[in-house]
mmCIF file of C-alpha atoms in Angstrom:
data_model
loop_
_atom_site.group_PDB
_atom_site.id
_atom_site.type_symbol
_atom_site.label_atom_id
_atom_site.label_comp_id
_atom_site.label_asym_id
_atom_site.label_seq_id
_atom_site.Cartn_x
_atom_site.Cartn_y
_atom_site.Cartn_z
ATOM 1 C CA UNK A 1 9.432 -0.100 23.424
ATOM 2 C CA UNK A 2 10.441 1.099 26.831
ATOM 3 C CA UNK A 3 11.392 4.843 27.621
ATOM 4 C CA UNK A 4 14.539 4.749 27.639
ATOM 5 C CA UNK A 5 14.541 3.105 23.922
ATOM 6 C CA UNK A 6 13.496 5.628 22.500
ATOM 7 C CA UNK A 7 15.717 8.192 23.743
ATOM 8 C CA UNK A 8 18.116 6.050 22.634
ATOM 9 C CA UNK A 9 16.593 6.345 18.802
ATOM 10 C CA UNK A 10 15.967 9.627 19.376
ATOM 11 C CA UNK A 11 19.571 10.752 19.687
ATOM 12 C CA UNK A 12 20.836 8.029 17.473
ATOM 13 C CA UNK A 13 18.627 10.242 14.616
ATOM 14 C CA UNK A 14 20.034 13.348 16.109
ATOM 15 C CA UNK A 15 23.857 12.133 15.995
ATOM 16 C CA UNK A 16 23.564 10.683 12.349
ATOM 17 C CA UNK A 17 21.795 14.201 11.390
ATOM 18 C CA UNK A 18 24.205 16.298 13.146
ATOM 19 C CA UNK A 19 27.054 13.789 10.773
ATOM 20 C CA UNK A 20 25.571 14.054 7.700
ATOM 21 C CA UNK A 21 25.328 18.215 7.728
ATOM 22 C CA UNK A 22 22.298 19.432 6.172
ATOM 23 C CA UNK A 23 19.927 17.023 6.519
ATOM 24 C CA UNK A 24 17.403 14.804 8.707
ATOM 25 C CA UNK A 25 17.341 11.731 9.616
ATOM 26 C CA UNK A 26 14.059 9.051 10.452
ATOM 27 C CA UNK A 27 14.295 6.133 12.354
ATOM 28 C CA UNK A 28 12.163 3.587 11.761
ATOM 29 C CA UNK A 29 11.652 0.599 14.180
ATOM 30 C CA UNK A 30 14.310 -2.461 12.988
ATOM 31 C CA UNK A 31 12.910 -5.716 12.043
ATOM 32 C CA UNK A 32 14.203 -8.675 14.246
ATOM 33 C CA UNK A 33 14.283 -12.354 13.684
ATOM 34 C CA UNK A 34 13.316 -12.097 17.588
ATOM 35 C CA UNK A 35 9.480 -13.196 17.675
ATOM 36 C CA UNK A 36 7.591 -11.083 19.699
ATOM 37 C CA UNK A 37 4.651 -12.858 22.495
ATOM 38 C CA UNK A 38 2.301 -12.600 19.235
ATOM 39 C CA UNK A 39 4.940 -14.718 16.654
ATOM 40 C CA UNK A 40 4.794 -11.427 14.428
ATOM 41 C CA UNK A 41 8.753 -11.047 14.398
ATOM 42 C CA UNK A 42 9.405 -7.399 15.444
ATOM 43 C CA UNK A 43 6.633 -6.091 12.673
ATOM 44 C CA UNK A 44 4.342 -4.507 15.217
ATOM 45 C CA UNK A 45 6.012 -1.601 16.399
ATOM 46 C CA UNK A 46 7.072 -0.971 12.855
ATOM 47 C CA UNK A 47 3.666 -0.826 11.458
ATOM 48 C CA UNK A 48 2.904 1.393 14.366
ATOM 49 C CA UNK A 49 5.477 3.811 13.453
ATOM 50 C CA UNK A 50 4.132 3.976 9.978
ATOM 51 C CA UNK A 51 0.707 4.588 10.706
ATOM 52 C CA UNK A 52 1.945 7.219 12.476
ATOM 53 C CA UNK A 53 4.474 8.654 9.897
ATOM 54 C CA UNK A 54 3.024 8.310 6.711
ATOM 55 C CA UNK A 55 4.922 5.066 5.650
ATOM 56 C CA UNK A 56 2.613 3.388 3.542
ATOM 57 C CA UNK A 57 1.555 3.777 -0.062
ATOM 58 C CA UNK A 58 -0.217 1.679 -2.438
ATOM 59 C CA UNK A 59 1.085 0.550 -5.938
ATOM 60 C CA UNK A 60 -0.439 -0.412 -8.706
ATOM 61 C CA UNK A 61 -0.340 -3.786 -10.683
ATOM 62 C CA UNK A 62 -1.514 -4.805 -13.884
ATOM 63 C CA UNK A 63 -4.024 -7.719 -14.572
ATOM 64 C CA UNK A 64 -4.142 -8.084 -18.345
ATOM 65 C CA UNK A 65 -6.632 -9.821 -20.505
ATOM 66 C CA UNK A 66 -5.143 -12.438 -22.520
ATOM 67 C CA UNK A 67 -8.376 -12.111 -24.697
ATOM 68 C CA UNK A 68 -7.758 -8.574 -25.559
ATOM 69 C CA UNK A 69 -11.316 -7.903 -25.350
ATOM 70 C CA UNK A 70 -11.954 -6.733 -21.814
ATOM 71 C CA UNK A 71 -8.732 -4.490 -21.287
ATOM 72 C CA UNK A 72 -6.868 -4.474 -18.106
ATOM 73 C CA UNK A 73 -7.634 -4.426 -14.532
ATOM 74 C CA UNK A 74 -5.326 -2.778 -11.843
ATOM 75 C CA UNK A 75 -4.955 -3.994 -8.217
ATOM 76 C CA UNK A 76 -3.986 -2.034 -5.731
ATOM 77 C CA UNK A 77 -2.097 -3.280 -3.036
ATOM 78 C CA UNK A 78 -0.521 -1.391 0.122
ATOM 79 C CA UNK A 79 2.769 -1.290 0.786
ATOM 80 C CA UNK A 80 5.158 -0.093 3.928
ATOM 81 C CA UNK A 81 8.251 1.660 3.900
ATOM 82 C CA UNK A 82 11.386 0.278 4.735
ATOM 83 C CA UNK A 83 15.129 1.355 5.102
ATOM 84 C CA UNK A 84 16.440 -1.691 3.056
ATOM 85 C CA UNK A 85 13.451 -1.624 0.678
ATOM 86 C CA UNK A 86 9.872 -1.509 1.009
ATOM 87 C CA UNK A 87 7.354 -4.756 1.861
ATOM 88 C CA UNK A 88 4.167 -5.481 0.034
ATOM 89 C CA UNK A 89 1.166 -5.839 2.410
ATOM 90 C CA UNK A 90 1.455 -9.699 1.996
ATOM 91 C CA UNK A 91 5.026 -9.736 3.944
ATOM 92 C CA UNK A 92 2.941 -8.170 7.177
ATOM 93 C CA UNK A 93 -0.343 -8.776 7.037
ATOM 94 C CA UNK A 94 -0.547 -11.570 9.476
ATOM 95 C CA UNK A 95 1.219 -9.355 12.045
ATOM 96 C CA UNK A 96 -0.931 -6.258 11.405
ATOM 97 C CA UNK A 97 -4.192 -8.761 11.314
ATOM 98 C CA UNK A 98 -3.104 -10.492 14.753
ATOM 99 C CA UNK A 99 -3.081 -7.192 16.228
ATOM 100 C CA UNK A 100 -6.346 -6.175 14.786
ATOM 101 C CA UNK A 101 -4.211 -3.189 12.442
ATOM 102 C CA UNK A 102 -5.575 -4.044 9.198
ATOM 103 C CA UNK A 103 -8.739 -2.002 9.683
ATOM 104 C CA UNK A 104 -6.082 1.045 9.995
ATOM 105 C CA UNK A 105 -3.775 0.190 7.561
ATOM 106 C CA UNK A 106 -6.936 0.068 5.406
ATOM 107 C CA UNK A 107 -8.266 3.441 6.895
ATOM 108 C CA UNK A 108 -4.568 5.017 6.044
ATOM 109 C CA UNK A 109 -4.352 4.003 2.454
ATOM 110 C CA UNK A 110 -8.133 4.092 1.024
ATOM 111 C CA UNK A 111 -8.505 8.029 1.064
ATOM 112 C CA UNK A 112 -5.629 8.886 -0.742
ATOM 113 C CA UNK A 113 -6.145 6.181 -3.226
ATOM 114 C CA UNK A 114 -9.378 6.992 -4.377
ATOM 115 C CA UNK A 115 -8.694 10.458 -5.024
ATOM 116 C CA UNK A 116 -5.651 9.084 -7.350
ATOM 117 C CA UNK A 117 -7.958 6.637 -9.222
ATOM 118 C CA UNK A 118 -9.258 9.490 -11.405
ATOM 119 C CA UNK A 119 -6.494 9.578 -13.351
ATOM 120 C CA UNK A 120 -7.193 6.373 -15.006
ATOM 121 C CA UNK A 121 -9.876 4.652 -16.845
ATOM 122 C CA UNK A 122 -9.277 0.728 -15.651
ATOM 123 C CA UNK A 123 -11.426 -1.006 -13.053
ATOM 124 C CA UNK A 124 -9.753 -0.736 -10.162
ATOM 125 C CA UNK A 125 -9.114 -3.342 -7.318
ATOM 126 C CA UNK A 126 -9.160 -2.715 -3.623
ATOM 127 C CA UNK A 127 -7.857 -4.917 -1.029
ATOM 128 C CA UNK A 128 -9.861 -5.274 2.390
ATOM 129 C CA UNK A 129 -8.453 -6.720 5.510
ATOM 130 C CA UNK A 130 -10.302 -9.235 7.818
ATOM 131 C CA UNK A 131 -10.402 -6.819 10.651
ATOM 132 C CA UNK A 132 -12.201 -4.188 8.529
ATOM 133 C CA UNK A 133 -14.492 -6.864 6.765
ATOM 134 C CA UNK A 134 -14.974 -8.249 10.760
ATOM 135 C CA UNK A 135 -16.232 -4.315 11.767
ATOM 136 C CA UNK A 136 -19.709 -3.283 10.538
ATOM 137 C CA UNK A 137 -18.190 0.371 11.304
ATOM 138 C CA UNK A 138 -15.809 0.288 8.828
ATOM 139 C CA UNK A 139 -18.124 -0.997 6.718
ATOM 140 C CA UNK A 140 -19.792 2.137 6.788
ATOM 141 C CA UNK A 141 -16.678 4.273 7.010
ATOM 142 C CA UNK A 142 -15.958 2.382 3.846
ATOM 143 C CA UNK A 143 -19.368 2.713 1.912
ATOM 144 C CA UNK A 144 -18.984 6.267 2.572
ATOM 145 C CA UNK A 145 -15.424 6.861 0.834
ATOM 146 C CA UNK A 146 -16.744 5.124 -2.139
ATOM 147 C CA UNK A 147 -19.767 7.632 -2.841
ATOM 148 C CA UNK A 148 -17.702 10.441 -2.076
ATOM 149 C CA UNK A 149 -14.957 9.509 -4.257
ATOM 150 C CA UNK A 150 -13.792 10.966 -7.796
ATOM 151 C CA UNK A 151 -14.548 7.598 -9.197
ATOM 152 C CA UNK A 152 -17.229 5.675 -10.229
ATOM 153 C CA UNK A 153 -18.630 2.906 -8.128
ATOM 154 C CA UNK A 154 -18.548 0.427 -11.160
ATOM 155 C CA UNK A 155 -15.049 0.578 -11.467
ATOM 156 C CA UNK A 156 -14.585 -0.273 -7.828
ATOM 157 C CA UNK A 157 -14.387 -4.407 -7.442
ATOM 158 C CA UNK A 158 -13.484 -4.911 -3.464
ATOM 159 C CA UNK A 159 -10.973 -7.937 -3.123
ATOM 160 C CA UNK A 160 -11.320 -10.458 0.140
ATOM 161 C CA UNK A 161 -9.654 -13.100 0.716
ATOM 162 C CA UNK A 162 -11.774 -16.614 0.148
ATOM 163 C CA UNK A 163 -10.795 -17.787 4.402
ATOM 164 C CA UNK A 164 -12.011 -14.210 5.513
ATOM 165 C CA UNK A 165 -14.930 -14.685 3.606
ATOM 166 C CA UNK A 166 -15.628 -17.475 4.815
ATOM 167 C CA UNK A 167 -15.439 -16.650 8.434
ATOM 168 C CA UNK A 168 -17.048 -13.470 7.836
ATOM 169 C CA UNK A 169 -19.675 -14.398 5.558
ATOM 170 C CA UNK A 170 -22.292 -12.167 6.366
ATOM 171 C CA UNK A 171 -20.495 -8.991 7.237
ATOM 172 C CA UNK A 172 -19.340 -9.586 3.582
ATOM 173 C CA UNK A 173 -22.896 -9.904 2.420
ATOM 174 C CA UNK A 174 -24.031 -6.507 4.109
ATOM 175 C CA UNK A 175 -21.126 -4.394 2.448
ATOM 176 C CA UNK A 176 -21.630 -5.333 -0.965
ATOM 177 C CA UNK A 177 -25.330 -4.999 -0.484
ATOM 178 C CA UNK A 178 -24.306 -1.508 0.577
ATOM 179 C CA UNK A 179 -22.342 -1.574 -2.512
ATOM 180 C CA UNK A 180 -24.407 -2.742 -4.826
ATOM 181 C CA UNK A 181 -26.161 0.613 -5.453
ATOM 182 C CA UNK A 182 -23.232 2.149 -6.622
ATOM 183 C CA UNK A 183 -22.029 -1.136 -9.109
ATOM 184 C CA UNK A 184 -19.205 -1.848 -7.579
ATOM 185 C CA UNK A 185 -17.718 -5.584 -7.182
ATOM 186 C CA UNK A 186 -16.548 -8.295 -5.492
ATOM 187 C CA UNK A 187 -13.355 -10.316 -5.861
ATOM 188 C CA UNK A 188 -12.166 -13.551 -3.868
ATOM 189 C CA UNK A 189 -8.402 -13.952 -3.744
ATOM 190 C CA UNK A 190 -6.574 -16.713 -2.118
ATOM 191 C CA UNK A 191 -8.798 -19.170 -3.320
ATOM 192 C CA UNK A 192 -7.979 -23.047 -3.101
ATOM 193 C CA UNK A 193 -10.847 -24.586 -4.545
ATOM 194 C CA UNK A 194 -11.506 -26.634 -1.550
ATOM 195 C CA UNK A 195 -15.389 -27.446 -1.233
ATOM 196 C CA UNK A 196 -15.695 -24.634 1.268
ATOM 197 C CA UNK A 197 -14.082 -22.219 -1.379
ATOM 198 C CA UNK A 198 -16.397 -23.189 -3.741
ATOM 199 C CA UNK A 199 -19.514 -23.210 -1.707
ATOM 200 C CA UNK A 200 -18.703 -19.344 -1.154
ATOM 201 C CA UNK A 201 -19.972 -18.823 -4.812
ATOM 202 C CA UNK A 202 -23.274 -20.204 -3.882
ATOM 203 C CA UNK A 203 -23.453 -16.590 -1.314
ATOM 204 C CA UNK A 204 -21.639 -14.458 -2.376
ATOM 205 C CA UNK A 205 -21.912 -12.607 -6.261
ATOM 206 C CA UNK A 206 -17.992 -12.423 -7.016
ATOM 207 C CA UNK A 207 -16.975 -11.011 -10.218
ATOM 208 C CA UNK A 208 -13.797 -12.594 -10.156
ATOM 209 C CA UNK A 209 -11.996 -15.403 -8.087
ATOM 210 C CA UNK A 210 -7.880 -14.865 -7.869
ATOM 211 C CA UNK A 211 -6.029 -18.021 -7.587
ATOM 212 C CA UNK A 212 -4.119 -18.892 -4.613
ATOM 213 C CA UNK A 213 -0.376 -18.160 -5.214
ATOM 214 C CA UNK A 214 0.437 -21.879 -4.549
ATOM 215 C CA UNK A 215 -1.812 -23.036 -7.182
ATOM 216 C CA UNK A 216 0.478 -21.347 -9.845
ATOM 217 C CA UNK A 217 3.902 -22.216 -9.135
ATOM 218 C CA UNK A 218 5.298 -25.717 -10.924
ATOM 219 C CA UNK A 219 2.293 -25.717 -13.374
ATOM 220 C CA UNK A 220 4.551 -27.813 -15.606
ATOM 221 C CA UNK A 221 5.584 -30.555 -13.297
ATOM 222 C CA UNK A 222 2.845 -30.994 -10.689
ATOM 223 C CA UNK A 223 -0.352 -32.496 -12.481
ATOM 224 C CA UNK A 224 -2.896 -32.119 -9.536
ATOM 225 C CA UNK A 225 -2.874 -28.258 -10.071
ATOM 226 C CA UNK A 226 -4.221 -27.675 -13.548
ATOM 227 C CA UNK A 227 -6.490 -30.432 -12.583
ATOM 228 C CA UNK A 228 -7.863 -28.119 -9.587
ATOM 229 C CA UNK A 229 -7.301 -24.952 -11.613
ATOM 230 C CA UNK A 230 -9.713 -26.501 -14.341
ATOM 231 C CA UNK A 231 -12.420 -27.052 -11.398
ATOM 232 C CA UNK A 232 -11.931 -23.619 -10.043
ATOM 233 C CA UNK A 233 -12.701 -21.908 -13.676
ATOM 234 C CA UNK A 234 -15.790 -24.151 -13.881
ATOM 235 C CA UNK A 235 -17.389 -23.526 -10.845
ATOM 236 C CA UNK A 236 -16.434 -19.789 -11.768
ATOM 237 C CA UNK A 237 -18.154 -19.766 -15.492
ATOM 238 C CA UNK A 238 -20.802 -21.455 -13.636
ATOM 239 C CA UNK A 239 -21.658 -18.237 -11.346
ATOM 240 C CA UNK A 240 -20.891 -15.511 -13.954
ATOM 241 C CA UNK A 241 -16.976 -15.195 -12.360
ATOM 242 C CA UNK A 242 -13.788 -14.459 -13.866
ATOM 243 C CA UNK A 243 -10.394 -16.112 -12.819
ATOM 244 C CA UNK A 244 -7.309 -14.498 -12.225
ATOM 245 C CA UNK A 245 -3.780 -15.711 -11.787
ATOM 246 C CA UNK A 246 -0.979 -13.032 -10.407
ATOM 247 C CA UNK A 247 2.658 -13.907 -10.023
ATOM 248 C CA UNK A 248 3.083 -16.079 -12.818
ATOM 249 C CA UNK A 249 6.615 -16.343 -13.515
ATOM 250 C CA UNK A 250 7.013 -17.597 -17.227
ATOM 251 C CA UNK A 251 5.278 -18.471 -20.614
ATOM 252 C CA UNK A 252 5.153 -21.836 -19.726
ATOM 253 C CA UNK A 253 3.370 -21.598 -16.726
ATOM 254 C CA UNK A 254 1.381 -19.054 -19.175
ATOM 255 C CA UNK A 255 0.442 -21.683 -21.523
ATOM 256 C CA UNK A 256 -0.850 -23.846 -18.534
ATOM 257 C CA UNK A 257 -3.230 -21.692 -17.517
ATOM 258 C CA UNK A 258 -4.174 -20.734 -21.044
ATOM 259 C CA UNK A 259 -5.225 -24.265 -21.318
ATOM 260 C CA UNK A 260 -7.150 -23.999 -18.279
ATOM 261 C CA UNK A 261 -9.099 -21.736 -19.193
ATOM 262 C CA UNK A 262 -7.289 -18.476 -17.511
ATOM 263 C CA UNK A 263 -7.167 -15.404 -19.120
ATOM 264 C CA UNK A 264 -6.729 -13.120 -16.388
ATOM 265 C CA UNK A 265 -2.810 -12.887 -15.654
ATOM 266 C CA UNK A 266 -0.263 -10.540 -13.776
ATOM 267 C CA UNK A 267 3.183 -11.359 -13.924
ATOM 268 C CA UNK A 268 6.792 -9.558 -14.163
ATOM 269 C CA UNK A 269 7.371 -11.302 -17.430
ATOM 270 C CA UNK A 270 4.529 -9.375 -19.057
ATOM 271 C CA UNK A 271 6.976 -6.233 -18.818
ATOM 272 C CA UNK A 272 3.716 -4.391 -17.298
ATOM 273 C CA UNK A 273 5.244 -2.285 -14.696
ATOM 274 C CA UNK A 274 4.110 -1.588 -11.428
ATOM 275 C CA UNK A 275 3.543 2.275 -10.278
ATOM 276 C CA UNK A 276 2.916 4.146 -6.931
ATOM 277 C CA UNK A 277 -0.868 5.772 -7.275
ATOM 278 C CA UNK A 278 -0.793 7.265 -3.839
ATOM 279 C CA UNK A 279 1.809 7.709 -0.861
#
């Protein structure tokens, strides 16, 4: 954003301030349908702006046990603020990944999370980007936050995603042997199945595995994914992991998974509402 841009916002802000009376006004970088030289579609300067500004948050969202018998789980996921509503860390994270912003996204949200998560009881999930998984000094950062937290370690389970694993599996070893000392726990999300998936269970101790989000949609009318879901809990019982599905969007892709062998389920139809735990 050149110079004379941001002038331009500048007394855009002031005009629309000066309008409205008694008031103030923030401008926040517009999304464009424009792609930038890195295909991230006008995201980066907006995710800029809210590292700067305070625009991101996390919210909370339920996991419940369709067992009843090991209570909930809450994952935590980061959001940004927008001016037409807000996006969910999944809308940007390629963007803020490409241009190696995840590890300060992460570094931005983490603090004032943890000192929320006292006021519940529920394990607690915490996403991790690749670029912070990729830095060994985050790594430490991160180890650090944890044992000075209001929280116990054991109801800490850090969430990766199965690729970034993968590709970083070692870095990912090292933290939750960092970890381990304070019990908390590893979680694999976006996970496929694929051999490669699978063979990550072989390295890594994961508490739980979360489905990919493509694995769950059309449960009723596409046969091959129950079939995969099936292997995925197997290979999970077989290494001591539980399986979780999130976004499932009605009872009968409930009873699908059910029968599969997933208890582990988040889902608007639950009526568990999502809440803001630290902005």
């Amino acid at each position: 954003m050149t110079f004379d841009q941001i002038l331009g916002h500048a007394r855009q802000a002031h005009h629309d301030a000066a309008a409205a009376g008694d008031s103030f006004e923030v401008f926040r970088p517009q999304l464009t349908a424009v792609e930038n030289v890195d295909g991230d579609e006008g995201w980066l300067d907006r995710i800029k702006f809210a590292l700067g500004n305070q625009d991101l948050y996390s919210v909370q969202q339920s996991i419940v046990d369709l067992d009843g018998e090991g209570g909930k789980l809450m994952e935590n996921i980061p959001y940004m603020r927008g001016e037409e509503g807000d996006y969910a860390f999944s809308r940007f994270k390629v963007a803020a990944e490409h241009n190696d912003l995840g590890e300060s996204i992460d570094r931005e949200v983490i603090p004032n999370l943890l000192r929320n998560l006292v006021e519940s009881n529920e394990p607690q999930i915490l996403n991790l980007s690749e670029n912070s998984i990729a830095d060994y000094g985050f790594q430490e950062w991160f180890v650090t936050q944890i044992r000075g937290a209001p929280v116990e370690g054991d109801r800490i389970i850090v969430q990766v995603a199965a690729d970034t694993a993968h590709d970083n599996l070692r870095p990912v070893q090292a933290l939750m042997q960092s970890l381990a000392p304070l019990g908390c726990r590893l979680s694999l999300c976006d996970f496929r199945g694929e051999p490669r998936a699978r063979q990550l269970l072989e390295h890594l101790d994961a508490s739980h595995i979360k489905l990919h989000h493509s694995l769950v949609t059309d449960l009723a009318t596409d046969s091959s994914k129950p079939e995969a879901i099936k292997k995925i809990v197997s290979a999970a019982r077989e290494h001591g992991a539980d399986v979780i599905a999130e976004d499932v969007a009605d009872t009968t892709g409930l009873a699908v998974l059910w029968q599969c062998g997933v208890k582990l389920i988040s889902g608007a139809f639950l009526e568990e509402s999502s809440q803001v735990v630290a902005s």
